[in-house]
CSV table of C-alpha atoms in Angstrom, one decimal:
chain,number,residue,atom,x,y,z
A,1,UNK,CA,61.7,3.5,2.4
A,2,UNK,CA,63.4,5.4,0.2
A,3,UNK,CA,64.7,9.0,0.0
A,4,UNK,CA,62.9,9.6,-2.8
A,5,UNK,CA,60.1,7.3,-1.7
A,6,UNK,CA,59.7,9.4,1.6
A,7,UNK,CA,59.5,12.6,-0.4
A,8,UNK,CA,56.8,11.5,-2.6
A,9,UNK,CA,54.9,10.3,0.3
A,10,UNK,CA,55.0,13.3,2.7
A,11,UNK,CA,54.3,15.6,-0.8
A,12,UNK,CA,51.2,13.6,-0.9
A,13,UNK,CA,50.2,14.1,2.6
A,14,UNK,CA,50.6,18.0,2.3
A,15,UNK,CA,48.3,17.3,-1.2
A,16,UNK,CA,45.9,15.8,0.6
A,17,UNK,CA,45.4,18.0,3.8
A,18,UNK,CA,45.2,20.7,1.4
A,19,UNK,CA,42.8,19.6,-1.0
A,20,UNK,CA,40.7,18.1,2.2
A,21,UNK,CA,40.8,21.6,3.9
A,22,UNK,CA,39.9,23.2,0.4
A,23,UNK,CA,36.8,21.0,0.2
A,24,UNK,CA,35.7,21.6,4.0
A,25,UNK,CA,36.1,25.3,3.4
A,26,UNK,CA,33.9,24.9,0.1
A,27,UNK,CA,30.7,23.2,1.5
A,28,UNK,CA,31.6,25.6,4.6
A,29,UNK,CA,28.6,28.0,3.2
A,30,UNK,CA,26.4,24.8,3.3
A,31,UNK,CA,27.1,22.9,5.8
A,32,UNK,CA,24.2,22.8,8.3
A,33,UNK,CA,22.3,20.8,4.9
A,34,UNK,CA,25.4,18.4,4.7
A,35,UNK,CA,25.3,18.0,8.2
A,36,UNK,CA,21.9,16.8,8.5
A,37,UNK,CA,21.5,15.4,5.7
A,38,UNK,CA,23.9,12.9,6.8
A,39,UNK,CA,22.2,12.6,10.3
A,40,UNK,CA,19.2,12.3,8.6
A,41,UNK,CA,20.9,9.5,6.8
A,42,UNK,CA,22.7,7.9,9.8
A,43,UNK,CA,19.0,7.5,11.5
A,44,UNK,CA,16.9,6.1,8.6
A,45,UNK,CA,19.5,4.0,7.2
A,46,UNK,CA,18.2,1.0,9.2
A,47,UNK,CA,14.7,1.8,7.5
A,48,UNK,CA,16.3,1.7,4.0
A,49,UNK,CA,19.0,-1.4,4.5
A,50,UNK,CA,15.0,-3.1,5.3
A,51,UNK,CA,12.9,-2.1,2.3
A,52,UNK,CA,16.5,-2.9,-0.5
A,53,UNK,CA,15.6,-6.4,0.0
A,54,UNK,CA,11.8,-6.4,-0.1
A,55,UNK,CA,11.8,-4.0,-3.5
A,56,UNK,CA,13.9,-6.3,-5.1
A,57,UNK,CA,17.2,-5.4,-4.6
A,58,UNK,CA,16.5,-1.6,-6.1
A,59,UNK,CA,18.7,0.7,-4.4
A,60,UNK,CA,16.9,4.3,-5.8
A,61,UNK,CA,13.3,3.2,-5.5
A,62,UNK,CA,14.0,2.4,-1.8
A,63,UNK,CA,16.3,5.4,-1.0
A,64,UNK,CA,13.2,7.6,-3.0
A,65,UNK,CA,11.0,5.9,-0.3
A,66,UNK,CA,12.8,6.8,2.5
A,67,UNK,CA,13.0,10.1,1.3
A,68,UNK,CA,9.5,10.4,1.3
A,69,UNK,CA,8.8,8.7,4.7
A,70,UNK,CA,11.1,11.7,6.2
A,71,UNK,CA,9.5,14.5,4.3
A,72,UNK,CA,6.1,13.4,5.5
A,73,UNK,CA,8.1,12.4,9.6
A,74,UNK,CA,10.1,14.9,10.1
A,75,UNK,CA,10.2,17.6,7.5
A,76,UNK,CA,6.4,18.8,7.1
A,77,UNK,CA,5.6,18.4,11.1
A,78,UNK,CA,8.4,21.0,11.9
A,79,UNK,CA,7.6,23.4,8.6
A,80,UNK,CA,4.1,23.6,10.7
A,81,UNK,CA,5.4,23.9,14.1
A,82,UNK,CA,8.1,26.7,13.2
A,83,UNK,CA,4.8,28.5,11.5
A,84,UNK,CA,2.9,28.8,14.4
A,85,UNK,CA,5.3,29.1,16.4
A,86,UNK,CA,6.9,32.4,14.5
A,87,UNK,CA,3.1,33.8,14.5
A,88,UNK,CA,3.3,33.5,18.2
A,89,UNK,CA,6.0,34.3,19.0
A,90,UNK,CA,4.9,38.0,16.7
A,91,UNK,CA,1.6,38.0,18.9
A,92,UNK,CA,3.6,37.8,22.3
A,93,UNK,CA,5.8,40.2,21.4
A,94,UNK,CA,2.9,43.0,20.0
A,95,UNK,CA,1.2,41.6,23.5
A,96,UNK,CA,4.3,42.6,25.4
A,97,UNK,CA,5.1,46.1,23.3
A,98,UNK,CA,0.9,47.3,23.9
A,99,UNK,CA,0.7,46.5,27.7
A,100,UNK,CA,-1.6,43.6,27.6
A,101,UNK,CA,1.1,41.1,28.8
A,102,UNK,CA,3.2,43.1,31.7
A,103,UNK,CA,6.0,41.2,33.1
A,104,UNK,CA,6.7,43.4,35.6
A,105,UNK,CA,2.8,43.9,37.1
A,106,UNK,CA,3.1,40.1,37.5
A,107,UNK,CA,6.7,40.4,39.2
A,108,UNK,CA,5.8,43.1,41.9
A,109,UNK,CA,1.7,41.2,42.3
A,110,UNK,CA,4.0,37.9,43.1
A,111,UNK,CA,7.0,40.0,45.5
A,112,UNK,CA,4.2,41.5,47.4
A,113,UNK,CA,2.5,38.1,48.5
A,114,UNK,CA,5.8,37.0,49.9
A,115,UNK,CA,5.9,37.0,53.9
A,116,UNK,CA,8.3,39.7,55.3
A,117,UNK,CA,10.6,37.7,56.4
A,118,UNK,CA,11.7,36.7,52.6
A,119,UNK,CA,11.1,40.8,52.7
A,120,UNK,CA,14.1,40.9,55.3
A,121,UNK,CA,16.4,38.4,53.3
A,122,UNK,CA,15.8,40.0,49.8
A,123,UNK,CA,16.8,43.0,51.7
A,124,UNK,CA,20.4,41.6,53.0
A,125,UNK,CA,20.9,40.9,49.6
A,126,UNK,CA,20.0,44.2,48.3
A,127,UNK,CA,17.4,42.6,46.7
A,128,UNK,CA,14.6,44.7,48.2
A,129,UNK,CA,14.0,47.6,45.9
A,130,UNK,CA,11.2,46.7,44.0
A,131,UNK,CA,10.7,49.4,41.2
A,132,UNK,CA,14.2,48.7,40.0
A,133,UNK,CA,14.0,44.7,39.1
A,134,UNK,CA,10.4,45.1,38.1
A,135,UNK,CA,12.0,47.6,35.4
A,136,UNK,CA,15.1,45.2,34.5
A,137,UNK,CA,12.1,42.1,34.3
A,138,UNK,CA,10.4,44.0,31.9
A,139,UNK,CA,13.0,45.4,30.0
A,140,UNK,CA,14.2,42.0,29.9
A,141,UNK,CA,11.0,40.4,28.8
A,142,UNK,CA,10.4,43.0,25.8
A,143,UNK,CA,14.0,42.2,24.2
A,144,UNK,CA,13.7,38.9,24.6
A,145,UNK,CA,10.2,39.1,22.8
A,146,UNK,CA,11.9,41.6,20.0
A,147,UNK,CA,15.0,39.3,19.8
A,148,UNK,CA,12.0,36.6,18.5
A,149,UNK,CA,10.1,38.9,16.5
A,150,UNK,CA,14.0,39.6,14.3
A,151,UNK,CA,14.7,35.9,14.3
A,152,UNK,CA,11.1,35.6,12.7
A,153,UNK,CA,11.8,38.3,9.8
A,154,UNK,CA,15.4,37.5,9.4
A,155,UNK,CA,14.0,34.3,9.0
A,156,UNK,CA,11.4,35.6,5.8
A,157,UNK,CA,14.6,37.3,4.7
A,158,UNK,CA,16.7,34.4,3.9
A,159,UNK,CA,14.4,32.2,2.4
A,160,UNK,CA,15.8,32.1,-0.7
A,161,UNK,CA,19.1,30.9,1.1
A,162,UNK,CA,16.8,28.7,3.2
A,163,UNK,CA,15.6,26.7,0.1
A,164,UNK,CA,18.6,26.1,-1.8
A,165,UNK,CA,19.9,24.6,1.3
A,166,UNK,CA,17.1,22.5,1.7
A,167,UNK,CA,16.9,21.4,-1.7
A,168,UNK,CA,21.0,20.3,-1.0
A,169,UNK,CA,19.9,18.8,2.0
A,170,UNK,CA,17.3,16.3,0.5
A,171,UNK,CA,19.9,15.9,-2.8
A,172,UNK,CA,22.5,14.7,-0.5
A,173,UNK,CA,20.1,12.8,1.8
A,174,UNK,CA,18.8,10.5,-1.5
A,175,UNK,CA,22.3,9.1,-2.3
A,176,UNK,CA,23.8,8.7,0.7
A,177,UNK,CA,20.7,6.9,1.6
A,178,UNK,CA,21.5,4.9,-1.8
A,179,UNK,CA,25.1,4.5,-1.4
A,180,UNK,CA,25.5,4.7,2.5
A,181,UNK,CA,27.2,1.5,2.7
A,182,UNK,CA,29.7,1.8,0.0
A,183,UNK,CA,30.8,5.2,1.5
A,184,UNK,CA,31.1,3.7,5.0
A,185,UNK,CA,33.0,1.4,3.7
A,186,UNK,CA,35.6,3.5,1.4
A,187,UNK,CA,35.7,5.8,4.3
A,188,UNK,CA,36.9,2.7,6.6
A,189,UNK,CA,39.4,1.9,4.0
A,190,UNK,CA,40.9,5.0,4.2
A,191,UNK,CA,41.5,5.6,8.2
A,192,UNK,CA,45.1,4.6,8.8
A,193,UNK,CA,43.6,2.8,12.3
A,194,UNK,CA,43.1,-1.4,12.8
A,195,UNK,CA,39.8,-2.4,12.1
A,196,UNK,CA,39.1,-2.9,15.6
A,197,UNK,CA,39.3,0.8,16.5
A,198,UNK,CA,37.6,1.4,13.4
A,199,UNK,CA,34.7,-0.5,14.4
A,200,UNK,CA,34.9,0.8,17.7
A,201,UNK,CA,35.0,4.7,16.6
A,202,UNK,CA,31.9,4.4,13.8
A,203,UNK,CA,29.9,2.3,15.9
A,204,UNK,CA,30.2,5.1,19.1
A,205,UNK,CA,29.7,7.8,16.0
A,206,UNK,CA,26.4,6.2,14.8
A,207,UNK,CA,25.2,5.3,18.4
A,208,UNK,CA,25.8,8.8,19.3
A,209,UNK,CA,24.2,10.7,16.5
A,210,UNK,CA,20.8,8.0,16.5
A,211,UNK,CA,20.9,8.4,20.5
A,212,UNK,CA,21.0,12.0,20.7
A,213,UNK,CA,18.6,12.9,17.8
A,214,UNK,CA,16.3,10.5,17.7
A,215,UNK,CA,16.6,9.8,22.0
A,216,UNK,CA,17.0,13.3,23.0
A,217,UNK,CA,15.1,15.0,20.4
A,218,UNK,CA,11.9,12.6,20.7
A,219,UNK,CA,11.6,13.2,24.5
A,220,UNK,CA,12.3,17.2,24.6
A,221,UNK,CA,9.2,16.8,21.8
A,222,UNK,CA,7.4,15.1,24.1
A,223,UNK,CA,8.0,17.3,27.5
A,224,UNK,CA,7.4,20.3,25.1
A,225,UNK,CA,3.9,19.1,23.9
A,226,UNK,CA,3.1,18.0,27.7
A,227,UNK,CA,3.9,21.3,28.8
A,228,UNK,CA,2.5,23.1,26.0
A,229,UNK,CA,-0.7,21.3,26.8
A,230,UNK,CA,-0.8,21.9,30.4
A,231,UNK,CA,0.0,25.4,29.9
A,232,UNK,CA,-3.2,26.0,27.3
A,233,UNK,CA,-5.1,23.5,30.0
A,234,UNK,CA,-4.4,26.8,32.3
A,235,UNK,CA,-5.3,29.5,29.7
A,236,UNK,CA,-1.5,30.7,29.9
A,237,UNK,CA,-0.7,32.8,26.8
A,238,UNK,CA,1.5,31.5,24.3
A,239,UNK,CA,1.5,28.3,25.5
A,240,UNK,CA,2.8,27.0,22.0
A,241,UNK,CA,5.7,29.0,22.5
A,242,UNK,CA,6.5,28.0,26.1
A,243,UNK,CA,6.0,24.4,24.9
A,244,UNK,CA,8.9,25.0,22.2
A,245,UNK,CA,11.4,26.5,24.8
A,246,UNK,CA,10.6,23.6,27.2
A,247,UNK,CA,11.4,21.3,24.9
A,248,UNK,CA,14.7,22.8,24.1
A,249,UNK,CA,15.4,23.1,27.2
A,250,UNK,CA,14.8,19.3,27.9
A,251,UNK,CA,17.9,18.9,26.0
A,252,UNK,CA,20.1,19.7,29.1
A,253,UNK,CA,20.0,17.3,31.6
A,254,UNK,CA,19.6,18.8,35.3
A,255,UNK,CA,18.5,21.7,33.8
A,256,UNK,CA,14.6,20.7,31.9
A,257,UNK,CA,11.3,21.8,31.6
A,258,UNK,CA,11.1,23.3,34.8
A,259,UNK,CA,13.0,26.0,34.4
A,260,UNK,CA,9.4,27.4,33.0
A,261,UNK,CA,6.5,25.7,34.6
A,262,UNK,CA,8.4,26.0,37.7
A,263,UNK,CA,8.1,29.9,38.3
A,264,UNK,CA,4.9,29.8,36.7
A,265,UNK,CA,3.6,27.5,39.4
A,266,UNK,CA,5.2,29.3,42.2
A,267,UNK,CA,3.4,32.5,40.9
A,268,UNK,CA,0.0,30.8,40.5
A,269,UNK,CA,0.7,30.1,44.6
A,270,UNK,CA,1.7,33.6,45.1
A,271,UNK,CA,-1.0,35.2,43.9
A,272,UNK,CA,-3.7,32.5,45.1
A,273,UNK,CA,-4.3,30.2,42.2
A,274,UNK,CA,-3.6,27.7,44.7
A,275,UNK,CA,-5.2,24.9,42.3
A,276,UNK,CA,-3.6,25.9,38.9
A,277,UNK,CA,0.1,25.9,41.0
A,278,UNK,CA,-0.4,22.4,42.3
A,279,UNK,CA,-1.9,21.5,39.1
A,280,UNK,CA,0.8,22.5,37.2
A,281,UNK,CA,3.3,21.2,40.0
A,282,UNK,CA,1.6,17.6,40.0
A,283,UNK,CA,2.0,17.7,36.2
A,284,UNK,CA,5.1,18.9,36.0
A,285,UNK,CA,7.0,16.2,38.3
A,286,UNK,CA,4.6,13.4,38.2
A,287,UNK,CA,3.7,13.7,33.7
A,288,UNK,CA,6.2,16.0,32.3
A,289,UNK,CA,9.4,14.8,34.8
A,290,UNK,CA,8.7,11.2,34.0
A,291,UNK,CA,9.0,11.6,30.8
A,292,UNK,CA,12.9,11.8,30.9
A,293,UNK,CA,13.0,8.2,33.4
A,294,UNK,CA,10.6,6.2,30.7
A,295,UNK,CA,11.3,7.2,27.0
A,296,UNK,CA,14.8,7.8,27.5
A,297,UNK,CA,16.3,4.3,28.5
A,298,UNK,CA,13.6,2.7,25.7
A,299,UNK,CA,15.1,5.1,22.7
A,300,UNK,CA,18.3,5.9,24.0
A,301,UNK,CA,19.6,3.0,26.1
A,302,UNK,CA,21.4,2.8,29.2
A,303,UNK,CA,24.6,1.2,27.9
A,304,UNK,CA,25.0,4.8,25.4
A,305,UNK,CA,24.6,7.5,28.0
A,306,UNK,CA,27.2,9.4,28.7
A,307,UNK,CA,27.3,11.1,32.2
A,308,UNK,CA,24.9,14.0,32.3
A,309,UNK,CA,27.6,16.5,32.7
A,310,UNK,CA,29.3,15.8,30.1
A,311,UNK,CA,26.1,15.9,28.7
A,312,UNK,CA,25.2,19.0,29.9
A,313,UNK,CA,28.3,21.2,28.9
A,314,UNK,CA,28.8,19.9,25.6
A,315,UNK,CA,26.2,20.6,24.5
A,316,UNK,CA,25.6,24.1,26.1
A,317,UNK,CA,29.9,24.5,24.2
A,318,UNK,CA,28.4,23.0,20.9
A,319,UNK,CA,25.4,25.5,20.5
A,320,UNK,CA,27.3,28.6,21.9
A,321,UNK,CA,29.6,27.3,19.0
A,322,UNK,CA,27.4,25.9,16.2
A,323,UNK,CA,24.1,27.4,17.3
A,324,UNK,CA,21.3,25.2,17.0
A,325,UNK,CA,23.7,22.7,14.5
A,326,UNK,CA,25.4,22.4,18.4
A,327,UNK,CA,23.0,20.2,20.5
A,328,UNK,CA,23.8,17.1,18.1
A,329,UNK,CA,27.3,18.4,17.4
A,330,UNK,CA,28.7,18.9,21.1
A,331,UNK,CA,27.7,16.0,22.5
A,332,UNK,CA,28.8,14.0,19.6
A,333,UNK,CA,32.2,15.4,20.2
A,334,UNK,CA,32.2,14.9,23.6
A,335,UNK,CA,31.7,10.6,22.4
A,336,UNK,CA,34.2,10.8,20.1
A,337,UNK,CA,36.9,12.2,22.7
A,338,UNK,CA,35.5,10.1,25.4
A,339,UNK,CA,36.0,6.4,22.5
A,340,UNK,CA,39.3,7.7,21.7
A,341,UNK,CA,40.9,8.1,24.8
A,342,UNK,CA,38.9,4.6,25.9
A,343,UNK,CA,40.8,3.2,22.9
A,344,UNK,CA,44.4,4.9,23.8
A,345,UNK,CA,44.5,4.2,27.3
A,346,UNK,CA,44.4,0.0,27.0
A,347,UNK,CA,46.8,0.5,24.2
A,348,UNK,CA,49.6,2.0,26.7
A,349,UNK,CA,52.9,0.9,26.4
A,350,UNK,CA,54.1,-1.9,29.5
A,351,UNK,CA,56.8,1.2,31.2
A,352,UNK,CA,54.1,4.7,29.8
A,353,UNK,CA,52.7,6.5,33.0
A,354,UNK,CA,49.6,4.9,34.0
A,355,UNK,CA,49.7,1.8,32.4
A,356,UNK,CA,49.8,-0.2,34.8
A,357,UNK,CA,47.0,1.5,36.9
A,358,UNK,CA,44.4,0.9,33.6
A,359,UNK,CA,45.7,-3.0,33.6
A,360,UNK,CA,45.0,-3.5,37.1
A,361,UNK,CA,42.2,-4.8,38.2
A,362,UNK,CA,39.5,-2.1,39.9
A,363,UNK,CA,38.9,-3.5,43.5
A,364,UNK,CA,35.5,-4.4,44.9
């Protein structure tokens, strides 16, 4: 190549990083719509490659289809859920604020059935005075109760900002719907890798995204709406609530659901509900626990999940990052940096440092 050539070249690279960063940092405002609307696209593209054929070949009438199926799927269900569950969420809070929900009455009824000899270890641990965590329980309870009501009226605030996004969101959705495959395909054209490693990269990309979304996402539903169920089965207050955080919490493996039936159950023993805690305990391990060991390996797939810990700390890094954006982002990082370095490591030159520990063969 020559002089000239080389300058050229490396001018153009420096054009294009700059006009790619300009255009990230332009659909930066928006990009929780462009960033489900292509997961959106990514999981009902199957769906849409099916009905081109049967329609005749027409591209818009099948993506306007689609569209439709995942307004009346996906959209409308959580428009309701998120409205009952931000009039909850404003009840339990008022419920908290006026006395008629008391943490802390609950905390010190459940301390004082305890034996003394958990008395004597709380004790060593200076765990003993009473008074004092009953106070940091409830103090605790109330802003995390407030912390919902703002989210619920910031919420109302933006909805102007809400809606534009949304509409963006469906906009996008329709064409890449429409023109999914001719995008994959430009976009496969431009990556300066061989088409193995091409393959290899967008097929972990699109297992990744329809794994964790529609996987993931379908069995927290499910655990939530079990444990939401049981818990209105019981008479617990806010039970739609409850449901909801159990279900996000179902995203994080060895974590789950039981981080809130669990202490409700041990205070229904406690305090001598003897048959709503080994209700809710029998429920919780034998219906809602379950859950995870059945619908998992049917929607997910045993071949596409990636070690629970890697699991469980990218996506706790991807929503401390990208807030809720983060379950789906996290882990999806975590696949991408996992196929990479599956694809580097074979491709090790004969004399690099641990080449020839990947080439030989594992013992058995």
């Amino acid at each position: 190549m020559s002089q000239s050539s080389s300058v050229h070249y490396r001018t153009f690279l420096l054009l294009l990083v700059g006009v790619t960063i300009a255009f990230g940092w332009l659909l930066w405002p928006f990009y929780g719509a462009v960033f489900w609307g292509t997961i959106l696209a990514i999981i009902f593209a199957p769906l849409q490659r099916r009905l081109v054929p049967r329609l005749g070949g027409r591209r818009n009438l099948a993506a306007l289809i689609t569209l439709l199926l995942v307004l009346l799927l996906v959209i409308l269900p959580l428009v309701a859920i998120s409205g009952s569950l931000v009039r909850e969420g404003a009840n339990l809070y008022q419920s908290i604020k006026s006395g008629q929900i008391n943490f802390g009455a609950y905390f010190q009824q459940a301390m004082a059935a305890l034996p003394p000899s958990v008395h004597d270890v709380l004790a060593r641990f200076d765990l003993a005075d009473i008074p004092s965590l009953q106070e940091k329980l409830s103090a605790g309870a109330m802003q995390a109760s407030q912390f919902l009501a703002t989210q619920a009226l910031s919420i109302g605030q933006d909805t102007f900002q809400f809606v534009i996004s949304f509409g963006i969101m469906l906009y996008l959705l329709f064409f890449l719907l429409r023109d999914g495959p001719l995008l994959s395909a430009r976009l496969k054209r431009a990556m300066p890798l061989s088409d193995t490693h091409k393959q290899h990269l967008f097929r972990k990309f699109t297992t990744v995204v329809r794994a964790t979304v529609k996987g993931n996402v379908a069995v927290a539903a499910a655990q939530g709406a079990l444990g939401g169920i049981i818990f209105s089965i019981l008479s617990i207050q806010g039970a739609l609530l409850w449901g909801v955080i159990m279900g996000f919490l179902s995203l994080l493996p060895a974590v789950g659901a039981g981080l809130i039936w669990a202490p409700v159950a041990i205070y229904f023993l406690l305090t001598g509900a003897t048959v709503k805690g080994v209700s809710l305990i029998l429920f919780g391990v034998l219906v809602i626990g379950m859950v995870d060991n059945v619908l998992r390996p049917i929607l997910v797939g045993k071949d596409t999940k990636m070690p629970d810990y890697v699991v469980l700390i990218s996506t706790l890094g991807g929503m401390a990052l990208f807030g809720l954006n983060g379950f789906v982002i996290g882990p999806l990082i975590a696949a991408l940096f996992m196929a990479s370095w599956d694809l580097f490591a074979p491709a090790l030159p004969e004399g690099a440092p641990g080449a020839a520990d990947e080439r030989r063969p594992a013992k058995k």
